[in-house]
XYZ file of C-alpha atoms in Angstrom:
448
model
C -54.790 49.874 -16.646
C -56.861 53.086 -16.684
C -56.225 55.449 -19.558
C -56.153 59.218 -19.287
C -59.619 60.690 -18.906
C -61.294 62.033 -22.008
C -63.025 65.289 -21.058
C -65.731 66.364 -23.455
C -67.050 69.897 -23.214
C -70.675 70.165 -24.222
C -70.640 73.913 -24.595
C -70.723 73.467 -28.572
C -116.139 62.670 -10.962
C -116.703 60.585 -7.807
C -119.377 60.677 -5.058
C -117.851 62.841 -2.330
C -119.760 60.952 0.362
C -118.496 57.489 -0.602
C -115.480 57.466 1.704
C -115.713 53.707 2.288
C -115.648 53.045 -1.457
C -112.568 55.207 -1.899
C -110.770 53.472 0.954
C -111.560 50.012 -0.410
C -110.386 50.925 -3.916
C -107.103 52.325 -2.641
C -106.497 49.391 -0.338
C -106.872 46.894 -3.166
C -104.476 48.744 -5.427
C -101.892 49.208 -2.710
C -102.090 45.625 -1.514
C -101.016 44.551 -4.987
C -98.068 46.914 -4.829
C -97.047 45.658 -1.416
C -97.207 42.024 -2.424
C -94.989 42.686 -5.435
C -92.444 44.208 -3.120
C -92.332 40.943 -1.182
C -91.944 38.624 -4.130
C -88.518 37.417 -3.061
C -87.728 35.156 -0.134
C -86.761 38.135 2.004
C -89.364 40.670 3.019
C -88.879 43.951 1.203
C -90.476 47.125 2.382
C -90.926 49.906 -0.130
C -88.908 52.988 0.712
C -90.463 56.340 -0.219
C -88.808 59.741 -0.026
C -89.314 63.300 -1.262
C -86.905 65.751 -2.884
C -87.284 69.506 -3.152
C -86.137 72.930 -2.124
C -86.369 73.791 1.580
C -89.839 75.088 2.431
C -91.471 73.483 -0.592
C -93.503 71.047 1.547
C -91.421 67.863 1.762
C -92.397 67.098 5.371
C -96.087 67.788 4.699
C -95.966 65.512 1.644
C -94.208 62.782 3.614
C -96.843 62.882 6.367
C -99.671 62.922 3.804
C -98.169 59.853 2.147
C -97.732 58.090 5.496
C -101.372 58.702 6.432
C -102.514 57.616 2.976
C -100.669 54.300 3.075
C -101.677 53.602 6.693
C -105.370 54.259 5.982
C -105.089 51.936 2.983
C -104.191 49.110 5.363
C -100.415 49.027 4.864
C -98.096 48.850 7.861
C -96.244 52.162 7.547
C -93.308 53.749 9.319
C -92.475 57.453 9.012
C -88.783 58.156 9.602
C -87.911 61.757 10.522
C -84.300 62.938 10.536
C -84.729 66.452 11.840
C -85.344 68.301 15.087
C -88.209 70.226 13.453
C -91.380 69.535 15.535
C -93.749 70.003 12.551
C -94.312 66.259 12.156
C -95.265 65.901 15.819
C -97.840 68.691 15.465
C -99.351 67.333 12.243
C -99.523 63.793 13.638
C -100.487 64.881 17.175
C -97.923 62.391 18.392
C -94.675 62.618 20.363
C -91.922 61.105 18.206
C -88.863 59.584 19.847
C -85.779 57.622 18.839
C -87.696 54.320 19.020
C -90.733 53.650 16.779
C -93.938 54.907 18.400
C -97.459 54.027 17.173
C -99.296 57.189 16.105
C -102.495 55.559 14.857
C -103.671 52.395 13.089
C -100.916 51.021 10.844
C -98.742 54.111 11.327
C -95.568 54.328 13.387
C -93.019 57.137 13.505
C -89.421 57.415 14.645
C -86.883 60.235 14.835
C -83.271 59.503 13.913
C -80.547 61.093 16.020
C -77.008 60.323 14.920
C -75.506 60.941 18.367
C -77.535 57.984 19.640
C -77.189 55.822 16.535
C -73.391 55.713 16.736
C -73.438 54.195 20.242
C -74.805 50.758 19.287
C -72.141 49.770 16.722
C -69.424 50.986 19.092
C -70.917 48.873 21.890
C -70.976 45.805 19.634
C -67.384 46.352 18.533
C -66.320 46.618 22.176
C -68.021 43.329 23.026
C -66.434 41.659 20.021
C -63.008 43.032 20.932
C -63.420 41.754 24.475
C -63.764 38.255 22.995
C -60.992 38.539 20.395
C -58.623 40.971 22.159
C -57.544 42.509 18.848
C -57.029 46.067 20.167
C -55.746 44.797 23.528
C -58.242 46.895 25.488
C -57.767 50.175 23.632
C -61.273 50.101 22.165
C -62.762 49.550 25.628
C -61.370 52.915 26.693
C -63.405 54.804 24.095
C -66.353 56.604 25.736
C -69.121 56.737 23.137
C -71.081 59.454 24.942
C -68.118 61.794 24.440
C -68.123 61.378 20.673
C -69.751 64.035 18.523
C -71.125 63.775 15.006
C -68.617 64.458 12.243
C -69.512 65.525 8.688
C -70.640 62.512 6.695
C -71.752 60.462 9.704
C -75.419 61.425 9.274
C -75.620 59.729 5.867
C -73.798 56.580 6.962
C -75.801 55.958 10.126
C -79.076 56.936 8.425
C -78.422 54.344 5.736
C -77.794 51.695 8.412
C -81.030 52.659 10.205
C -83.050 52.537 6.977
C -81.505 49.188 6.069
C -82.820 47.728 9.318
C -86.325 48.870 8.380
C -86.227 48.154 4.648
C -83.783 45.285 4.071
C -82.368 46.347 0.698
C -79.067 44.570 1.356
C -80.784 41.207 1.751
C -79.690 38.802 4.478
C -76.052 39.841 4.811
C -75.128 39.848 8.464
C -78.475 38.330 9.452
C -79.238 34.939 10.847
C -82.817 35.841 11.797
C -85.371 37.936 9.874
C -86.245 41.446 10.957
C -88.753 41.812 13.770
C -90.296 45.028 12.431
C -91.743 44.310 8.990
C -93.197 47.410 7.415
C -94.877 47.508 4.025
C -93.934 51.155 3.538
C -91.081 53.155 5.052
C -91.200 56.906 4.380
C -88.022 58.877 4.927
C -88.066 62.639 5.533
C -84.392 63.576 5.537
C -82.267 66.424 6.788
C -81.970 67.904 3.311
C -82.405 66.887 -0.300
C -78.648 66.885 -0.846
C -78.165 64.490 2.071
C -80.943 62.234 0.755
C -79.283 62.130 -2.657
C -76.031 61.016 -1.020
C -77.905 58.199 0.731
C -79.530 57.115 -2.548
C -76.154 56.868 -4.254
C -74.057 55.500 -1.403
C -74.387 51.772 -2.183
C -73.311 52.127 -5.809
C -70.425 54.414 -4.820
C -69.391 52.125 -1.964
C -68.931 49.230 -4.409
C -65.952 50.967 -5.976
C -64.416 51.745 -2.591
C -64.953 48.112 -1.565
C -63.167 46.952 -4.703
C -60.101 49.043 -3.939
C -60.115 48.061 -0.252
C -60.208 44.415 -1.266
C -57.236 44.940 -3.539
C -55.320 46.496 -0.656
C -56.341 43.683 1.715
C -55.371 40.907 -0.699
C -52.393 42.332 -2.542
C -50.369 44.251 0.044
C -48.403 43.041 3.042
C -50.219 45.319 5.493
C -53.581 44.284 4.021
C -52.835 40.577 4.303
C -51.701 41.168 7.884
C -54.555 43.394 9.137
C -57.442 42.464 6.818
C -58.425 39.073 8.313
C -58.366 40.476 11.868
C -60.585 43.433 10.954
C -63.033 41.199 9.104
C -63.108 38.859 12.088
C -63.809 41.786 14.443
C -66.712 42.998 12.292
C -68.037 39.454 11.928
C -67.917 38.889 15.688
C -69.687 42.210 16.328
C -72.449 41.283 13.886
C -72.878 37.858 15.522
C -73.597 39.594 18.851
C -76.714 41.283 17.505
C -80.128 39.690 17.961
C -80.130 38.961 14.233
C -76.792 37.218 14.279
C -74.401 36.900 11.370
C -74.296 34.597 8.383
C -70.597 35.257 7.852
C -69.267 32.955 10.599
C -66.793 30.352 9.410
C -66.307 31.846 5.955
C -62.977 32.675 4.405
C -61.989 36.315 3.843
C -62.560 36.021 0.081
C -66.080 34.715 0.677
C -66.857 37.604 3.021
C -65.660 40.117 0.429
C -67.919 38.448 -2.165
C -70.910 38.587 0.210
C -70.336 42.293 0.880
C -70.008 43.023 -2.854
C -73.251 41.136 -3.591
C -75.057 43.014 -0.788
C -73.993 46.404 -2.142
C -74.966 45.379 -5.672
C -78.381 44.342 -4.394
C -78.836 47.625 -2.519
C -77.741 49.667 -5.521
C -80.201 47.932 -7.858
C -83.058 48.385 -5.343
C -82.796 52.175 -5.545
C -83.264 51.876 -9.319
C -86.454 49.792 -9.029
C -89.635 51.897 -8.630
C -91.460 48.940 -7.019
C -88.956 49.015 -4.167
C -88.099 52.710 -4.049
C -90.490 55.609 -4.625
C -88.862 58.993 -5.163
C -91.032 62.085 -5.627
C -90.293 65.738 -6.312
C -92.051 68.437 -4.270
C -92.553 71.959 -5.606
C -94.264 75.175 -4.610
C -96.137 76.146 -7.811
C -95.999 79.828 -6.819
C -92.214 79.835 -6.446
C -90.198 79.649 -9.697
C -87.025 78.879 -7.722
C -88.736 75.835 -6.229
C -89.629 74.570 -9.713
C -86.067 75.088 -10.968
C -84.709 73.240 -7.931
C -87.088 70.333 -8.529
C -85.851 69.973 -12.107
C -82.284 69.974 -10.862
C -83.017 67.381 -8.184
C -84.693 65.204 -10.823
C -81.433 65.107 -12.739
C -79.399 64.576 -9.582
C -81.611 61.639 -8.556
C -80.959 59.992 -11.921
C -77.260 60.601 -11.479
C -77.462 58.979 -8.017
C -79.033 55.862 -9.553
C -82.747 56.365 -8.821
C -85.860 56.916 -10.914
C -88.295 59.686 -10.008
C -91.865 58.383 -9.834
C -93.705 61.714 -9.978
C -94.045 65.207 -8.579
C -96.247 66.877 -5.995
C -97.217 70.508 -5.793
C -98.182 72.010 -2.468
C -101.596 73.623 -2.798
C -102.245 76.887 -1.017
C -105.040 79.473 -0.839
C -102.969 81.589 -3.238
C -102.336 78.870 -5.833
C -103.233 79.922 -9.354
C -104.354 77.596 -12.129
C -101.844 79.193 -14.510
C -98.945 78.486 -12.164
C -99.948 74.869 -11.707
C -100.219 74.323 -15.468
C -96.783 75.846 -16.004
C -95.314 73.482 -13.406
C -96.970 70.488 -15.072
C -95.475 71.498 -18.399
C -92.003 72.046 -16.953
C -91.997 68.660 -15.203
C -93.580 66.729 -18.074
C -93.659 63.773 -18.629
C -93.592 63.150 -14.880
C -97.082 62.557 -13.415
C -98.082 65.528 -11.256
C -100.617 66.024 -8.432
C -101.418 68.599 -5.769
C -101.203 67.885 -2.042
C -103.765 69.734 0.114
C -102.665 72.780 2.050
C -102.181 72.093 5.777
C -101.884 75.331 7.766
C -99.825 75.204 10.948
C -101.625 76.420 14.052
C -105.281 76.348 14.987
C -107.131 73.033 15.133
C -105.357 69.743 14.477
C -105.835 68.288 10.974
C -108.580 65.697 10.466
C -106.644 63.168 8.421
C -109.649 60.969 7.611
C -111.352 63.943 5.998
C -108.157 65.177 4.305
C -107.166 61.849 2.772
C -110.669 60.934 1.536
C -111.503 64.401 0.150
C -111.833 65.041 -3.589
C -108.943 67.564 -3.676
C -106.654 64.762 -2.461
C -107.684 62.338 -5.189
C -104.817 63.140 -7.536
C -102.233 62.737 -4.790
C -103.797 59.445 -3.670
C -103.728 58.086 -7.201
C -100.115 59.107 -7.744
C -98.969 57.420 -4.535
C -101.042 54.310 -5.336
C -99.991 53.939 -8.968
C -98.178 50.645 -9.662
C -94.558 51.160 -10.664
C -95.134 49.566 -14.077
C -98.217 51.593 -15.023
C -96.520 54.813 -16.082
C -97.460 55.615 -19.666
C -94.299 57.686 -19.967
C -91.916 54.943 -18.849
C -90.257 54.752 -22.253
C -89.777 58.517 -22.379
C -88.266 58.617 -18.909
C -85.776 55.791 -19.250
C -82.571 57.166 -17.742
C -80.405 55.302 -20.271
C -81.207 54.130 -23.798
C -78.895 52.171 -26.080
C -79.313 52.183 -29.864
C -77.042 49.580 -31.445
C -78.061 50.509 -35.007
C -76.848 54.080 -34.487
C -74.203 53.030 -31.972
C -75.452 55.704 -29.603
C -76.300 56.181 -25.931
C -79.092 58.541 -24.796
C -78.995 59.833 -21.232
C -81.904 61.642 -19.539
C -80.365 64.710 -17.870
C -83.145 67.106 -16.700
C -82.165 70.242 -14.840
C -78.666 70.453 -16.280
C -77.131 72.778 -18.816
C -74.909 71.212 -21.465
C -71.873 73.026 -20.093
C -72.331 71.279 -16.714
C -72.054 67.749 -18.089
C -68.664 66.099 -18.466
C -67.805 62.702 -19.876
C -64.772 60.587 -19.046
C -63.623 57.249 -20.385
C -61.455 54.770 -18.500
C -60.644 51.089 -19.077
C -60.877 51.346 -22.854
C -64.330 51.842 -24.324
C -66.368 49.505 -22.126
C -67.934 52.251 -19.998
C -68.688 55.942 -19.652
C -68.280 58.073 -16.545
C -70.850 60.904 -16.475
C -70.282 63.821 -14.106
C -73.040 66.347 -13.338
C -74.690 67.864 -10.282
C -71.925 66.842 -7.864
C -72.642 63.207 -8.790
C -70.743 60.698 -10.906
C -72.443 57.832 -12.693
C -70.829 54.896 -14.520
C -72.626 53.671 -17.656
C -71.598 50.152 -18.672
C -71.825 49.863 -22.456
C -73.099 46.713 -24.223
C -70.487 45.027 -26.454
C -72.058 46.197 -29.716
C -71.764 49.868 -28.674
C -68.398 49.851 -26.942
C -65.777 52.201 -28.297
C -64.482 55.723 -28.044
C -66.779 58.743 -27.869
C -67.211 60.247 -31.308
C -69.530 63.108 -30.417
C -72.269 64.322 -28.135
C -75.247 66.651 -28.459
C -77.700 67.970 -25.874
C -81.378 68.568 -26.671
C -84.753 68.262 -24.904
C -83.114 67.328 -21.551
C -81.305 64.432 -23.181
C -77.656 63.882 -23.958
C -77.109 61.778 -27.061
C -73.615 60.284 -27.255
C -72.352 58.688 -30.446
C -69.666 56.027 -30.161
C -67.111 55.125 -32.816
């Protein structure tokens, strides 16, 4: 039984001509990273995305990263979820709703939700035609008439990325994926939408838990639940991948779905599987403040930020760049080269191999376990001797952070930045909150 929430106010120098050498060095480092991402039986692609204020250079950074990985010999897919034609200009490639090859090792695809919602509807119709659950009602739904409602973008984007990345493992799959990419780079509609996608699997686990309770403990759930699960299972079995849920009991299917969401949630917290980078305009203080905020929001969503990129420009000043580095410390920081729109098309071979791009190349190529600041940037630290919990909360003011406790003292619910995060406490620290203090971007909570 959940207790009443406890609300705590916290107000109290390389040869520039040795391009081949640079390419070989990067390829070796990145091949190691890619192989570590495929250590399990299933093939895992690494998903990479960028967070930052609009106009800070997220799309430019995403395309730079895509070209970098592709030139290093990794099979790369750039996923654009926007009608902005900037990516097509910078890649000199027409991007459609099916993956198109732009150059060696690099493909690109544009996500359009109006088209993405048609396939699952078509599969459900075919399944219903076999099972006759809706008695023909579903067949009367015209998918081309349906518009996109708020929230649909995130859901269908997650499904599209799952097909490319495979974070949920083999749930609903009898055959492996045809398109196996080493790197999938996602350039989303907005940073806020990307944050929702990052956190959706962990949030969906709680919804799944309550839905299962309804399905197993209520009359209407016991009546409708098996039929709905059967409809979904039949729809999944009609795909080219097939389904591995056929013949299983309802309880087994619920367990498989829970395990899949748990697997997806943990993947977003593993830097070897998910690379999340901040993008800032060093000459814009608002962009720097936004990046700090998004750093905190990413942690709240369940991800770790791997580093930060600044967009270089002809007007960039050394003083501004140093200030940004200090503000984002201890995150590793690098500058991406300035790519002006208009005029001649960019020469990506020259851009990627140039000395000014070295820092950005190294940051993108760095193994997930090589960060010297990994201990400093741990999102959660437990100290059993002091019976305390330390949370990394960059970008937030102490008055914006709220703590709740439910289900006794076994966990903490942290609310900040329009995100909620559950912290499961180890047995030796469990208890009621005795106090909390905020300093140096960290919230230290003492249990009693």
